[in-house]
Coordinates of C-alpha atoms and ligand atoms in Angstrom, one line a residue:
M546 CA 46.0 -72.7 -156.2
V547 CA 44.2 -69.8 -158.0
Q548 CA 45.1 -66.6 -156.2
H549 CA 41.9 -64.6 -155.6
T550 CA 41.7 -61.0 -154.7
A551 CA 39.0 -59.3 -152.7
T552 CA 37.4 -58.2 -156.0
S553 CA 37.1 -61.7 -157.4
V554 CA 33.5 -62.9 -157.3
V555 CA 34.0 -66.4 -155.9
T556 CA 31.3 -68.4 -154.2
I557 CA 32.2 -70.6 -151.2
E558 CA 31.2 -73.6 -153.3
R559 CA 33.7 -72.7 -156.1
F560 CA 36.4 -71.9 -153.5
I561 CA 35.9 -75.3 -151.7
I562 CA 36.2 -77.1 -155.0
E563 CA 39.4 -75.3 -155.9
Q564 CA 40.8 -76.1 -152.4
E565 CA 39.8 -79.8 -152.9
R566 CA 41.7 -79.9 -156.2
L567 CA 44.9 -79.2 -154.2
H568 CA 44.5 -82.7 -152.7
P569 CA 44.2 -85.4 -155.3
E570 CA 43.5 -87.9 -152.5
A571 CA 40.4 -85.9 -151.5
T572 CA 37.1 -87.8 -151.8
G573 CA 34.9 -84.7 -151.6
E574 CA 33.3 -85.8 -148.3
L575 CA 34.9 -82.9 -146.4
S576 CA 33.8 -80.5 -149.1
G577 CA 30.3 -81.8 -148.8
I578 CA 30.3 -81.1 -145.0
L579 CA 31.4 -77.5 -145.7
Y580 CA 28.7 -77.0 -148.3
D581 CA 26.1 -78.3 -145.9
M582 CA 27.3 -76.1 -143.1
G583 CA 26.9 -73.2 -145.5
L584 CA 23.3 -74.2 -146.3
A585 CA 22.5 -74.5 -142.5
A586 CA 24.1 -71.1 -141.9
K587 CA 21.8 -69.5 -144.5
M588 CA 18.8 -71.0 -142.9
I589 CA 19.8 -70.0 -139.4
A590 CA 20.7 -66.5 -140.6
N591 CA 17.3 -66.1 -142.1
K592 CA 15.6 -67.0 -138.8
V593 CA 18.0 -64.9 -136.6
R594 CA 17.5 -61.9 -138.8
R595 CA 13.8 -61.9 -138.1
A596 CA 14.0 -62.8 -134.4
G597 CA 13.2 -59.3 -133.3
L598 CA 10.0 -59.5 -135.3
A599 CA 8.8 -62.7 -133.7
D600 CA 6.5 -60.8 -131.3
I601 CA 5.1 -58.8 -134.2
L602 CA 5.0 -61.7 -136.7
G603 CA 3.9 -64.1 -134.1
A604 CA 5.9 -67.3 -133.3
T605 CA 4.9 -70.3 -135.4
E606 CA 4.0 -72.3 -132.4
H607 CA 2.6 -69.7 -130.0
S608 CA 3.4 -66.1 -129.0
N609 CA 5.9 -65.9 -126.2
V610 CA 8.1 -63.4 -124.3
Q611 CA 11.3 -62.8 -126.3
G612 CA 13.4 -64.9 -124.0
E613 CA 11.6 -68.1 -124.8
I614 CA 11.8 -67.4 -128.5
Q615 CA 15.6 -67.0 -128.2
Q616 CA 15.6 -70.5 -126.6
K617 CA 13.6 -71.8 -129.6
L618 CA 16.3 -70.2 -131.8
D619 CA 18.9 -72.3 -130.1
I620 CA 16.8 -75.4 -130.8
F621 CA 16.0 -74.3 -134.3
A622 CA 19.7 -73.8 -135.1
N623 CA 20.6 -77.2 -133.5
D624 CA 17.9 -79.0 -135.5
T625 CA 18.8 -77.2 -138.7
I626 CA 22.4 -78.3 -138.5
V627 CA 21.5 -81.9 -137.6
K628 CA 18.9 -82.2 -140.4
A629 CA 21.3 -80.6 -142.9
M630 CA 24.1 -83.0 -142.0
D631 CA 22.7 -86.3 -140.9
H632 CA 21.8 -87.8 -144.3
G633 CA 24.8 -86.7 -146.4
G634 CA 26.7 -89.9 -145.8
R635 CA 29.8 -88.0 -144.7
L636 CA 29.4 -88.2 -140.9
C637 CA 29.5 -91.1 -138.4
A638 CA 28.5 -89.0 -135.4
M639 CA 27.7 -85.5 -134.2
A640 CA 27.8 -83.7 -130.9
S641 CA 26.2 -80.4 -130.0
E642 CA 26.2 -77.9 -127.1
E643 CA 22.5 -78.4 -127.0
E644 CA 22.5 -82.2 -126.6
P645 CA 23.9 -84.2 -123.6
G646 CA 25.4 -87.1 -125.6
I647 CA 26.5 -88.2 -129.0
I648 CA 24.0 -87.5 -131.8
P649 CA 24.0 -90.8 -133.9
I650 CA 23.4 -91.0 -137.6
P651 CA 20.0 -92.7 -138.1
D652 CA 20.4 -96.4 -139.2
N653 CA 18.6 -95.7 -142.5
F654 CA 21.3 -93.2 -143.5
R655 CA 24.8 -93.9 -144.9
T656 CA 27.6 -93.0 -142.6
G657 CA 31.0 -91.5 -143.4
K658 CA 34.4 -91.0 -141.9
Y659 CA 34.0 -87.6 -140.2
C660 CA 32.6 -86.4 -136.9
L661 CA 31.0 -83.0 -136.5
M662 CA 30.9 -81.1 -133.2
F663 CA 29.2 -77.7 -132.9
D664 CA 27.7 -74.9 -130.9
P665 CA 24.6 -74.1 -132.9
L666 CA 24.0 -70.6 -131.6
D667 CA 26.5 -69.3 -129.1
G668 CA 25.5 -66.2 -127.2
S669 CA 21.8 -66.4 -128.2
S670 CA 20.8 -64.4 -125.2
N671 CA 22.3 -61.4 -127.0
I672 CA 19.8 -61.6 -129.9
D673 CA 17.1 -59.5 -128.2
V674 CA 19.6 -56.6 -127.9
N675 CA 20.8 -57.1 -131.5
V676 CA 24.3 -58.2 -130.5
P677 CA 26.0 -60.5 -133.0
V678 CA 25.8 -64.3 -132.2
G679 CA 27.5 -67.2 -133.9
T680 CA 27.7 -70.9 -134.9
I681 CA 30.9 -72.7 -134.2
F682 CA 31.9 -76.1 -135.7
S683 CA 34.7 -78.6 -135.6
V684 CA 35.4 -81.6 -137.9
M685 CA 37.4 -84.6 -136.8
Q686 CA 38.2 -87.8 -138.7
K687 CA 36.9 -91.1 -137.2
I688 CA 39.6 -93.3 -135.6
T689 CA 37.5 -96.2 -134.3
R690 CA 36.4 -99.1 -136.4
G691 CA 32.7 -99.8 -137.2
R692 CA 30.0 -97.7 -139.0
H693 CA 29.0 -95.4 -136.2
G694 CA 31.1 -92.9 -134.4
E695 CA 32.0 -93.4 -130.7
L696 CA 33.0 -91.1 -127.9
E697 CA 36.6 -91.8 -128.6
D698 CA 36.3 -90.3 -132.1
L699 CA 35.0 -87.1 -130.5
L700 CA 37.5 -86.9 -127.6
Q701 CA 40.5 -86.3 -129.8
P702 CA 43.0 -83.4 -129.2
G703 CA 42.2 -80.3 -131.2
R704 CA 45.4 -80.7 -133.3
R705 CA 43.7 -83.6 -135.1
Q706 CA 40.9 -81.4 -136.5
V707 CA 40.6 -81.6 -140.3
A708 CA 38.4 -78.5 -140.5
A709 CA 36.9 -75.8 -138.3
G710 CA 34.8 -72.7 -138.8
Y711 CA 32.3 -70.2 -137.4
V712 CA 29.4 -68.2 -138.7
I713 CA 28.9 -64.7 -137.3
Y714 CA 25.3 -63.3 -137.6
G715 CA 26.2 -59.7 -137.4
S716 CA 25.8 -56.5 -139.5
S717 CA 26.4 -59.1 -142.2
T718 CA 26.5 -62.9 -142.1
M719 CA 30.0 -64.2 -142.5
L720 CA 31.3 -67.8 -142.6
V721 CA 35.0 -68.2 -141.7
Y722 CA 36.7 -71.6 -142.0
T723 CA 40.0 -73.4 -142.3
T724 CA 41.0 -76.9 -143.5
G725 CA 44.6 -76.3 -142.6
Q726 CA 45.3 -74.3 -145.7
G727 CA 44.9 -70.8 -144.2
V728 CA 41.7 -69.0 -143.0
H729 CA 39.2 -67.7 -145.5
G730 CA 36.1 -65.5 -144.9
F731 CA 32.9 -65.4 -147.0
T732 CA 30.2 -62.8 -146.7
L733 CA 26.5 -63.8 -147.4
D734 CA 24.9 -61.7 -150.2
P735 CA 21.3 -62.1 -149.2
S736 CA 20.1 -60.8 -152.6
I737 CA 21.4 -64.0 -154.3
G738 CA 21.7 -66.3 -151.2
E739 CA 25.4 -66.9 -151.8
F740 CA 28.5 -66.8 -149.6
L741 CA 31.1 -64.8 -151.6
L742 CA 34.8 -64.7 -150.8
S743 CA 35.4 -61.4 -149.0
H744 CA 38.4 -62.1 -146.8
P745 CA 40.9 -64.5 -148.5
N746 CA 43.9 -65.6 -146.3
I747 CA 43.0 -63.9 -143.1
R748 CA 46.1 -63.1 -140.9
I749 CA 45.9 -61.9 -137.3
P750 CA 48.4 -59.2 -136.3
D751 CA 51.2 -60.5 -134.1
E752 CA 50.4 -57.9 -131.4
G753 CA 46.9 -57.0 -130.5
R754 CA 45.0 -53.7 -130.2
Y755 CA 42.1 -55.1 -128.1
L756 CA 41.6 -56.9 -124.8
S757 CA 38.4 -58.8 -124.4
V758 CA 37.7 -59.9 -120.9
N759 CA 34.8 -59.7 -118.4
D760 CA 36.7 -58.2 -115.4
S761 CA 33.6 -58.2 -113.2
Y762 CA 35.1 -61.5 -112.1
E763 CA 38.4 -59.9 -110.9
G764 CA 37.6 -60.6 -107.3
L765 CA 37.5 -64.3 -108.2
W766 CA 40.8 -64.4 -110.1
D767 CA 44.1 -65.7 -108.8
E768 CA 47.1 -63.4 -108.5
G769 CA 48.6 -64.5 -111.8
T770 CA 45.5 -63.6 -113.7
K771 CA 45.2 -60.2 -112.0
Q772 CA 48.9 -59.5 -112.9
L773 CA 48.3 -60.6 -116.5
M774 CA 45.4 -58.2 -116.9
R775 CA 47.4 -55.4 -115.4
K776 CA 50.1 -56.1 -118.0
Y777 CA 47.5 -56.0 -120.8
R778 CA 46.2 -52.7 -119.5
G779 CA 49.8 -51.2 -119.5
L780 CA 49.8 -50.8 -115.7
E781 CA 52.7 -53.2 -115.3
G782 CA 55.6 -54.5 -117.4
G783 CA 55.8 -51.6 -119.8
R784 CA 53.5 -52.8 -122.5
R785 CA 51.4 -50.3 -124.3
P786 CA 47.8 -50.6 -123.0
L787 CA 45.2 -52.6 -125.0
S788 CA 41.8 -51.1 -125.6
V789 CA 39.0 -53.1 -123.9
R790 CA 36.4 -54.4 -126.2
Y791 CA 34.0 -57.0 -124.7
V792 CA 30.7 -57.8 -126.4
G793 CA 29.9 -60.9 -124.3
S794 CA 29.4 -62.9 -127.5
L795 CA 32.4 -65.2 -128.1
V796 CA 32.2 -65.3 -131.9
A797 CA 31.8 -61.5 -132.1
D798 CA 34.8 -60.8 -129.8
F799 CA 36.9 -63.4 -131.5
H800 CA 36.1 -62.2 -135.0
R801 CA 37.0 -58.6 -134.2
N802 CA 40.3 -59.7 -132.7
L803 CA 41.1 -62.0 -135.6
L804 CA 40.7 -59.2 -138.1
G805 CA 42.2 -56.3 -136.0
G806 CA 44.5 -58.1 -133.6
G807 CA 43.8 -58.7 -129.9
I808 CA 43.3 -61.2 -127.2
F809 CA 40.1 -62.8 -125.8
C810 CA 40.4 -64.1 -122.3
Y811 CA 38.0 -66.2 -120.3
P812 CA 40.1 -67.0 -117.2
A813 CA 39.4 -69.7 -114.6
N814 CA 38.0 -68.2 -111.5
R815 CA 37.1 -69.5 -108.0
K816 CA 33.5 -70.1 -109.1
A817 CA 34.5 -71.6 -112.4
P818 CA 37.9 -73.3 -111.9
G819 CA 37.7 -74.8 -115.4
G820 CA 36.6 -71.6 -117.0
K821 CA 33.2 -71.3 -118.9
L822 CA 33.9 -72.0 -122.5
R823 CA 33.7 -75.5 -124.0
L824 CA 36.8 -77.3 -125.4
L825 CA 35.4 -79.4 -128.2
Y826 CA 33.1 -77.0 -130.0
E827 CA 34.3 -73.6 -128.9
A828 CA 38.0 -73.4 -127.9
N829 CA 39.3 -76.1 -130.3
P830 CA 37.8 -74.8 -133.5
L831 CA 38.6 -71.2 -132.8
A832 CA 42.1 -72.2 -131.7
F833 CA 42.6 -74.1 -135.0
I834 CA 41.4 -71.0 -137.0
C835 CA 43.6 -68.7 -134.9
E836 CA 46.8 -70.7 -135.3
Q837 CA 46.1 -71.0 -139.1
A838 CA 45.9 -67.2 -139.2
G839 CA 49.2 -66.8 -137.3
G840 CA 47.8 -66.5 -133.8
A841 CA 47.8 -68.7 -130.7
A842 CA 45.5 -70.2 -128.1
C843 CA 46.2 -71.7 -124.6
D844 CA 44.4 -72.4 -121.4
G845 CA 47.1 -70.4 -119.5
V846 CA 49.6 -73.2 -119.4
T847 CA 48.9 -75.7 -122.3
R848 CA 48.3 -75.1 -126.0
V849 CA 44.6 -75.6 -126.5
L850 CA 45.1 -77.9 -129.5
D851 CA 47.3 -80.2 -127.3
I852 CA 44.7 -80.7 -124.6
Q853 CA 43.5 -84.3 -124.4
P854 CA 39.7 -84.1 -123.9
T855 CA 38.1 -86.4 -121.3
E856 CA 34.4 -85.3 -121.5
L857 CA 32.1 -84.1 -124.3
H858 CA 31.2 -80.8 -122.7
Q859 CA 34.3 -80.1 -120.7
R860 CA 35.2 -76.5 -120.1
V861 CA 38.6 -74.8 -120.4
P862 CA 40.1 -71.5 -119.5
L863 CA 40.8 -69.6 -122.8
Y864 CA 43.4 -67.1 -123.9
I865 CA 43.2 -66.7 -127.7
G866 CA 44.4 -64.2 -130.3
S867 CA 47.6 -62.4 -131.3
R868 CA 50.6 -64.6 -130.6
R869 CA 52.6 -62.2 -128.5
D870 CA 49.6 -61.5 -126.3
V871 CA 49.0 -65.2 -125.7
D872 CA 52.7 -65.8 -125.1
L873 CA 52.5 -63.1 -122.4
A874 CA 49.8 -65.1 -120.7
T875 CA 51.9 -68.4 -120.7
Q876 CA 55.0 -66.5 -119.5
T877 CA 53.0 -64.8 -116.6
F878 CA 51.4 -68.0 -115.4
Q879 CA 54.7 -69.9 -115.7
H880 CA 56.3 -67.2 -113.5
H881 CA 53.6 -67.5 -111.0
S882 CA 53.7 -71.3 -110.9
E883 CA 57.4 -71.1 -110.2
L884 CA 56.7 -68.6 -107.4
V885 CA 54.1 -70.9 -106.0
G886 CA 56.3 -73.9 -106.5
A887 CA 59.3 -72.2 -105.0
Ligands
P6P948 P1 30.2 -63.8 -119.4 C1 27.7 -66.4 -124.1 O1 26.9 -66.8 -123.1 C2 29.1 -67.1 -123.9 O2 28.9 -68.4 -123.9 C3 30.1 -66.6 -124.9 O3 29.5 -66.3 -126.1 C4 30.7 -65.3 -124.3 O4 32.0 -65.1 -124.7 C5 30.6 -65.7 -122.8 O5 29.6 -66.6 -122.6 C6 30.3 -64.5 -121.9 O6 30.3 -64.9 -120.6 O7 30.4 -64.6 -118.1 O8 31.2 -62.8 -119.6 O9 28.8 -63.3 -119.5

């Protein structure tokens, strides 16, 4: 594989082709999915960038309070991805945070051997305060027979993903993805409309600097979670304290920790015993990326990528980031379960 440095001008398309050449058996279908996700990302970025002007520019349909326009951005992002992906002949099914069931490939389009699951615009309520938001996607290979994908194709454990990625619409627009050959980041140059390789071979530091958690839920946490957060804060167990950075936008919090080292926690709590974040199109793709960058991800007990899904939109508690920080979570919860079990 060609070794690129950060000064090489390499488009995402060229990088994908070079990666594909490493696999003589590759058919180019997976590459096509990544191209099309890049196109959808550019279209969504263009719309998100101008969201704050919607009141001034006037919404295409009708002028609205900002909130409802954000909701339209969720739908716009969802429809953009579906329309970019449904006719390429690479997919047999899709699933989105925005839609209750499987999104089938129309009968007049060819189908392929992959399934795409995505959160089209996570954290969209943050747009009106100019906080970065993101798109998250996961690609699985079809395991059932027949032309169209079925629920069984989507409900596979995360370790079977063939690709995963996210787009962060922040101070710049970045697309970060993995196909199991490391994690690579591309920054959109809006002047030429190209994603250029800016972060080859991203690695997450073994030990973090940041703790991302919404501790307004502390009163709803169990004792194990409370103890774990005390450890991260250096109040117990002798660890150096982590700095708290919590944006409230999953992709923004994850991206900062991926580059700088840290752990993002969305624990279970009494009101949300299964956590808040979704397994198939949030936890799984970010866990695949994190592990490929040298990090880890668990639900407190089980490796995220080993969880067997049972429902399309199931939620999961999430501890994801620097490996030593995630290990501390599993050790703490294991100790507490032994105490409880004792
Ligand atoms: P809370 C945004 O609504 C989101 O789905 C994620 O992007 C974010 O990490 C989380 O919820 C924030 O949840 O309960 O802290 O507001």
